[in-house]
Amino acid sequence: MAIISINGEFSLRKIEESGQCFRWTELSEGSFLIQSGNRLLTIRPGGEQNRYEVSCSIPEWNSFWHHYFDLDTDYAAIRSMIDRRKDPYLFKAAEAGREIRILNQDPWETLISFIISQRKSIPAIRTCIEKLCIAAGKQLEESTNGTAYYAFPSPEALASLDEERLSECGLGYRTRYIAATTNLIASGTVSLEEMQNLNDEEQLSVLMKLPGVGIKVASCVQLFGFHRLNAFPKDVWINRTLQEHYPEGFPYRQYDPYSGVMQQYLFYYRRREEKE
DNA sequence: AGGCAGGTTCTTA
DNA sequence: TAAGAACCTGCC
C-alpha cells in the first residue's frame, strides 16, 4: 500500500476506454484492478489532486508501474503537433482524449490478446483471456478477499496446453492461430526480444509472418506492446473515421513519429461519440 | 432468437 | 492485385 502522485494528464477511465488493454476492471467509481503479465495492481483516487492509493510498494511502482503507465512521455508536446485550423477534427479528438497514455504492455501478452481480438466483441475478448489465464497462468498470491487471480500464461505454459484445452477457452477458429504462434515463440524460432531491435517496418513484417497476425493485429502489437508510437492500427472504427473525415487520406507524415498516438485519440473519440 | 463482432486467410479471377 | 467468402462462438 502506498500513496503516489502522478502529475500531468492521466485518466484511468480514458485509458481503459481507449481499447489497449483487456485485463482492467473498474472496481468502483474511478478505482481499477489492473492485471499485466504476472502482476496485479489496485489503484484508487487518493482524495487530493493527482494522488492515488496503490496496492504495490513504492519500489514496485517506480520499477514497473511508472513505466507501464508511460508517465515519462510528454503527451502535451505530442498534441502540440496538431494544428487546430488545419486539422480541427483531430484537434477536438485530442482534446477529448488528452488524458490518454499509451501503456507499455508486455509484447507477448499483447500479441496473444490481439490475435484473440479478431472478430470478437470486447466482452468476449475479456472472457477468453480470463479463461486462458485460469487454464495456464500461474496462480498469484491469495489476496485478502479470497478471490484467486492468475498471471497471463508464459509462452511455455501456453505451449503446454493441447489444442482441445485451448479451444475450451472459447478461441474458436483462432485456436490454431494461437497454438501455432505460441509454438513459434516458445520454441525460440521467433523471438519477441529480437523484434525490439528492428525498425518499425521490419518489425511489422516479422509480426505479420505469425499465424493469425495480419496488418491490424501486428500494428496493435507494435503500438501497445512495443510502444512504437508511429504504428497506426486500422480497425472498423478508425476506418469509418478515415472515410468520414479524411477522404483525401490521413496525413501520417505530419504526425510522424507519433501518428499512433493520434490514432488513439481518433479511436477514443469515435467510440465515445458512438456511445452518446 | 439470431445477427453480429476492434480480422485473417483462402479462393477465385 | 483485388474482391469475396468462410471462419468459431459468446454477447446483447
Coordinates of C-alpha atoms (C1' of nucleotides) in Angstrom, one line a residue:
Chain A
M1 CA 0.0 0.0 0.0
A2 CA 1.4 3.4 -0.9
I3 CA 0.3 6.8 -2.0
I4 CA 1.8 8.1 -5.2
S5 CA 1.4 11.2 -7.1
I6 CA 1.0 11.5 -10.9
N7 CA 1.4 14.9 -12.2
G8 CA 0.2 15.5 -15.7
E9 CA -2.5 14.2 -17.8
F10 CA -3.7 10.9 -16.7
S11 CA -7.2 9.3 -16.7
L12 CA -7.6 5.6 -15.9
R13 CA -11.0 5.6 -17.4
K14 CA -9.9 7.1 -20.7
I15 CA -7.0 4.8 -20.9
E16 CA -9.3 1.8 -20.3
E17 CA -11.8 3.1 -22.9
S18 CA -9.1 3.6 -25.5
G19 CA -9.0 -0.1 -26.2
Q20 CA -5.5 -1.1 -25.4
C21 CA -6.0 -3.4 -22.5
F22 CA -8.3 -6.2 -21.7
R23 CA -7.5 -7.0 -18.1
W24 CA -8.6 -3.9 -16.4
T25 CA -11.7 -3.9 -14.2
E26 CA -13.4 -0.9 -12.7
L27 CA -14.0 -1.8 -9.1
S28 CA -15.8 1.4 -8.1
E29 CA -16.0 4.9 -9.3
G30 CA -12.5 5.7 -10.6
S31 CA -10.8 2.7 -8.9
F32 CA -9.4 -0.1 -11.1
L33 CA -8.0 -3.6 -10.7
I34 CA -5.2 -3.9 -13.3
Q35 CA -3.5 -7.0 -14.3
S36 CA -0.4 -7.2 -16.5
G37 CA 1.7 -10.3 -17.0
N38 CA 2.1 -11.8 -13.6
R39 CA 1.4 -8.6 -11.7
L40 CA -1.7 -7.1 -10.2
L41 CA -2.4 -3.6 -9.0
T42 CA -5.3 -1.8 -7.5
I43 CA -5.3 1.9 -7.9
R44 CA -7.8 4.4 -6.4
P45 CA -8.0 8.2 -6.5
G46 CA -6.3 9.3 -3.3
G47 CA -8.5 12.3 -2.4
E48 CA -6.2 15.1 -3.2
Q49 CA -5.5 16.2 -6.8
N50 CA -3.0 13.9 -8.6
R51 CA -2.8 11.5 -5.7
Y52 CA -3.5 7.8 -6.0
E53 CA -3.6 5.0 -3.5
V54 CA -1.9 1.9 -5.0
S55 CA -1.7 -1.6 -3.7
C56 CA 2.0 -2.0 -4.5
S57 CA 5.2 -0.8 -2.8
I58 CA 6.9 2.4 -3.9
P59 CA 9.9 0.4 -5.3
E60 CA 7.5 -1.7 -7.4
W61 CA 5.7 1.4 -8.5
N62 CA 8.9 3.0 -9.5
S63 CA 10.5 0.0 -11.2
F64 CA 7.4 -1.3 -13.0
W65 CA 4.1 0.6 -12.9
H66 CA 5.5 4.0 -13.6
H67 CA 6.8 2.8 -16.9
Y68 CA 3.7 0.7 -17.6
F69 CA 1.6 3.8 -17.4
D70 CA 4.2 5.6 -19.6
L71 CA 4.4 8.5 -17.2
D72 CA 7.6 9.9 -18.7
T73 CA 6.2 10.7 -22.1
D74 CA 5.1 14.3 -22.7
Y75 CA 1.7 13.9 -24.4
A76 CA 1.1 17.7 -24.4
A77 CA 4.1 18.1 -26.6
I78 CA 2.9 15.4 -28.9
R79 CA -0.5 17.0 -29.1
S80 CA 1.1 20.3 -30.0
M81 CA 1.9 18.9 -33.4
I82 CA -1.8 19.2 -34.2
D83 CA -2.7 22.4 -36.0
R84 CA -6.2 23.4 -34.8
R85 CA -7.1 25.1 -38.1
K86 CA -5.6 22.5 -40.5
D87 CA -7.0 19.5 -38.6
P88 CA -9.9 20.6 -36.4
Y89 CA -11.3 17.1 -36.1
L90 CA -8.2 15.6 -34.7
F91 CA -7.8 18.7 -32.5
K92 CA -11.2 18.1 -31.0
A93 CA -10.5 14.3 -30.6
A94 CA -7.2 15.0 -28.9
E95 CA -8.7 17.5 -26.5
A96 CA -11.3 14.9 -25.6
G97 CA -8.6 12.2 -25.1
R98 CA -5.9 14.3 -23.6
E99 CA -5.5 12.1 -20.5
I100 CA -4.9 9.0 -22.6
R101 CA -1.5 7.4 -22.4
I102 CA -0.2 4.5 -24.5
L103 CA 0.6 1.8 -22.0
N104 CA 3.9 -0.2 -22.0
Q105 CA 2.4 -3.6 -22.1
D106 CA 4.2 -6.9 -22.4
P107 CA 4.7 -7.8 -26.1
W108 CA 3.8 -11.5 -25.6
E109 CA 0.6 -10.8 -23.8
T110 CA -0.3 -8.1 -26.3
L111 CA 0.4 -10.4 -29.2
I112 CA -1.9 -13.2 -27.9
S113 CA -4.6 -10.8 -26.8
F114 CA -4.9 -9.2 -30.1
I115 CA -4.9 -12.4 -32.1
I116 CA -7.9 -13.3 -30.0
S117 CA -9.5 -10.0 -30.6
Q118 CA -10.3 -10.5 -34.2
R119 CA -14.0 -10.6 -35.0
K120 CA -14.8 -10.6 -31.3
S121 CA -16.6 -8.1 -29.1
I122 CA -14.6 -6.6 -26.2
P123 CA -16.5 -8.5 -23.5
A124 CA -15.9 -11.8 -25.4
I125 CA -12.2 -11.0 -25.7
R126 CA -12.0 -10.4 -22.0
T127 CA -13.8 -13.6 -21.2
C128 CA -11.4 -15.5 -23.5
I129 CA -8.3 -14.1 -22.0
E130 CA -9.6 -14.7 -18.5
K131 CA -10.2 -18.4 -19.3
L132 CA -6.7 -18.6 -20.8
C133 CA -5.2 -17.2 -17.6
I134 CA -7.1 -19.7 -15.5
A135 CA -6.2 -22.6 -17.7
A136 CA -2.5 -21.9 -18.0
G137 CA -1.5 -19.0 -15.9
K138 CA 0.3 -19.2 -12.6
Q139 CA -2.0 -18.5 -9.6
L140 CA -1.0 -15.4 -7.9
E141 CA -0.7 -14.9 -4.1
E142 CA -4.1 -15.3 -2.5
S143 CA -5.4 -11.9 -1.9
T144 CA -7.3 -10.8 1.2
N145 CA -10.8 -11.1 -0.4
G146 CA -10.3 -14.7 -1.2
T147 CA -10.6 -14.3 -4.9
A148 CA -8.0 -16.1 -7.0
Y149 CA -6.0 -14.2 -9.6
Y150 CA -3.9 -15.7 -12.4
A151 CA -1.0 -14.4 -14.3
F152 CA -1.0 -14.3 -18.1
P153 CA 0.4 -17.6 -19.2
S154 CA 4.0 -17.7 -20.3
P155 CA 4.8 -18.9 -23.8
E156 CA 5.9 -22.2 -22.4
A157 CA 2.8 -22.6 -20.2
L158 CA 0.5 -21.9 -23.2
A159 CA 2.5 -24.2 -25.4
S160 CA 1.9 -27.0 -22.9
L161 CA -1.9 -26.8 -23.4
D162 CA -3.2 -29.1 -26.2
E163 CA -5.5 -27.6 -28.8
E164 CA -8.5 -29.0 -27.1
R165 CA -7.8 -27.2 -23.9
L166 CA -7.1 -24.0 -25.8
S167 CA -10.3 -24.4 -27.7
E168 CA -12.2 -24.7 -24.4
C169 CA -11.2 -21.1 -23.7
G170 CA -13.6 -20.0 -26.4
L171 CA -11.0 -19.2 -29.0
G172 CA -13.0 -20.7 -31.9
Y173 CA -11.1 -20.7 -35.2
R174 CA -8.4 -18.7 -33.5
T175 CA -7.3 -21.8 -31.7
R176 CA -4.9 -22.9 -34.4
Y177 CA -3.5 -19.4 -34.7
I178 CA -2.8 -19.2 -31.0
A179 CA -1.3 -22.7 -31.0
A180 CA 0.9 -22.1 -34.0
T181 CA 2.1 -18.7 -32.9
T182 CA 2.7 -19.9 -29.4
N183 CA 4.9 -22.7 -30.6
L184 CA 6.9 -20.4 -32.7
I185 CA 7.6 -18.2 -29.7
A186 CA 8.0 -20.9 -27.1
S187 CA 10.5 -22.8 -29.3
G188 CA 12.5 -19.7 -29.9
T189 CA 12.0 -19.9 -33.6
V190 CA 10.7 -16.4 -33.5
S191 CA 12.0 -14.0 -30.8
L192 CA 10.0 -11.1 -29.4
E193 CA 13.2 -9.8 -27.7
E194 CA 14.9 -9.6 -31.1
M195 CA 12.0 -7.8 -32.5
Q196 CA 12.7 -4.9 -30.1
N197 CA 15.8 -4.2 -32.2
L198 CA 14.1 -4.0 -35.6
N199 CA 12.9 -0.8 -37.1
D200 CA 9.2 -0.2 -37.5
E201 CA 8.9 -1.5 -41.0
E202 CA 10.9 -4.7 -40.4
Q203 CA 9.2 -5.3 -37.1
L204 CA 5.8 -5.1 -38.8
S205 CA 6.7 -7.6 -41.5
V206 CA 8.1 -10.1 -39.0
L207 CA 5.0 -9.9 -36.8
M208 CA 2.8 -10.4 -39.9
K209 CA 4.5 -13.7 -40.6
L210 CA 3.0 -15.1 -37.4
P211 CA -0.2 -17.2 -37.9
G212 CA -3.3 -15.2 -37.3
V213 CA -1.4 -11.9 -37.4
G214 CA -2.4 -9.6 -40.2
I215 CA -1.8 -5.9 -40.6
K216 CA -4.2 -4.7 -37.9
V217 CA -3.1 -7.1 -35.1
A218 CA 0.5 -6.5 -36.0
S219 CA 0.0 -2.8 -35.7
C220 CA -1.7 -3.2 -32.3
V221 CA 1.2 -5.3 -31.1
Q222 CA 3.6 -2.6 -32.3
L223 CA 1.7 0.3 -30.7
F224 CA 0.6 -1.4 -27.4
G225 CA 3.3 -3.9 -26.9
F226 CA 6.5 -2.5 -28.4
H227 CA 5.5 1.1 -27.8
R228 CA 6.1 2.1 -31.4
L229 CA 4.1 5.3 -31.3
N230 CA 4.1 5.6 -35.1
A231 CA 2.1 2.4 -35.6
F232 CA -1.4 3.1 -36.8
P233 CA -3.8 0.2 -36.3
K234 CA -6.9 0.5 -38.5
D235 CA -9.9 -1.2 -37.1
V236 CA -13.5 -0.8 -38.2
W237 CA -13.9 2.4 -36.2
I238 CA -10.8 4.1 -37.4
N239 CA -11.7 3.1 -41.0
R240 CA -15.0 4.8 -40.6
T241 CA -13.3 7.9 -39.2
L242 CA -10.8 8.0 -42.0
Q243 CA -13.6 7.7 -44.6
E244 CA -15.7 10.4 -43.0
H245 CA -13.1 12.9 -42.0
Y246 CA -10.0 12.2 -44.1
P247 CA -11.3 11.3 -47.6
E248 CA -8.0 12.6 -49.1
G249 CA -6.1 10.3 -46.7
F250 CA -4.7 10.8 -43.2
P251 CA -1.6 13.0 -43.1
Y252 CA 0.7 10.4 -41.4
R253 CA 3.8 12.4 -42.4
Q254 CA 2.5 15.4 -40.5
Y255 CA 2.5 13.4 -37.2
D256 CA 5.5 11.2 -37.7
P257 CA 6.7 9.6 -35.4
Y258 CA 3.6 9.9 -33.3
S259 CA 0.7 9.1 -35.6
G260 CA -0.2 6.1 -33.4
V261 CA -0.9 8.5 -30.6
M262 CA -3.2 10.4 -33.0
Q263 CA -4.9 7.1 -33.9
Q264 CA -5.6 6.6 -30.2
Y265 CA -7.3 10.0 -29.9
L266 CA -9.4 9.3 -33.0
F267 CA -10.3 5.9 -31.8
Y268 CA -11.3 7.0 -28.4
Y269 CA -13.3 10.0 -29.7
R270 CA -15.1 7.9 -32.3
R271 CA -16.1 5.3 -29.8
R272 CA -17.2 7.9 -27.3
E273 CA -19.4 9.6 -30.0
E274 CA -21.0 6.2 -30.7
K275 CA -22.0 5.7 -27.1
E276 CA -23.6 9.1 -26.7
Chain B
dA1 C1' -33.7 -15.8 -31.1
dG2 C1' -30.4 -14.6 -34.3
dG3 C1' -27.3 -11.4 -36.1
dC4 C1' -23.0 -9.6 -35.4
dA5 C1' -18.4 -8.7 -33.5
dG6 C1' -11.9 -4.0 -32.7
dG7 C1' -9.7 -9.5 -38.8
dT8 C1' -7.1 -13.1 -41.3
dT9 C1' -6.8 -16.4 -44.6
dC10 C1' -8.1 -18.8 -48.6
dT11 C1' -10.1 -18.9 -53.1
dT12 C1' -11.1 -17.2 -57.3
dA13 C1' -10.3 -14.2 -61.5
Chain C
dT1 C1' -3.6 -7.4 -57.0
dA2 C1' -8.2 -7.4 -55.6
dA3 C1' -12.6 -8.6 -54.2
dG4 C1' -15.5 -12.0 -51.6
dA5 C1' -16.4 -15.9 -48.8
dA6 C1' -15.5 -18.7 -44.8
dC7 C1' -14.4 -18.9 -40.2
dC8 C1' -15.9 -20.3 -34.1
dT9 C1' -18.6 -18.7 -30.5
dG10 C1' -20.2 -15.6 -26.9
dC11 C1' -22.9 -11.5 -26.3
dC12 C1' -26.7 -8.2 -26.5

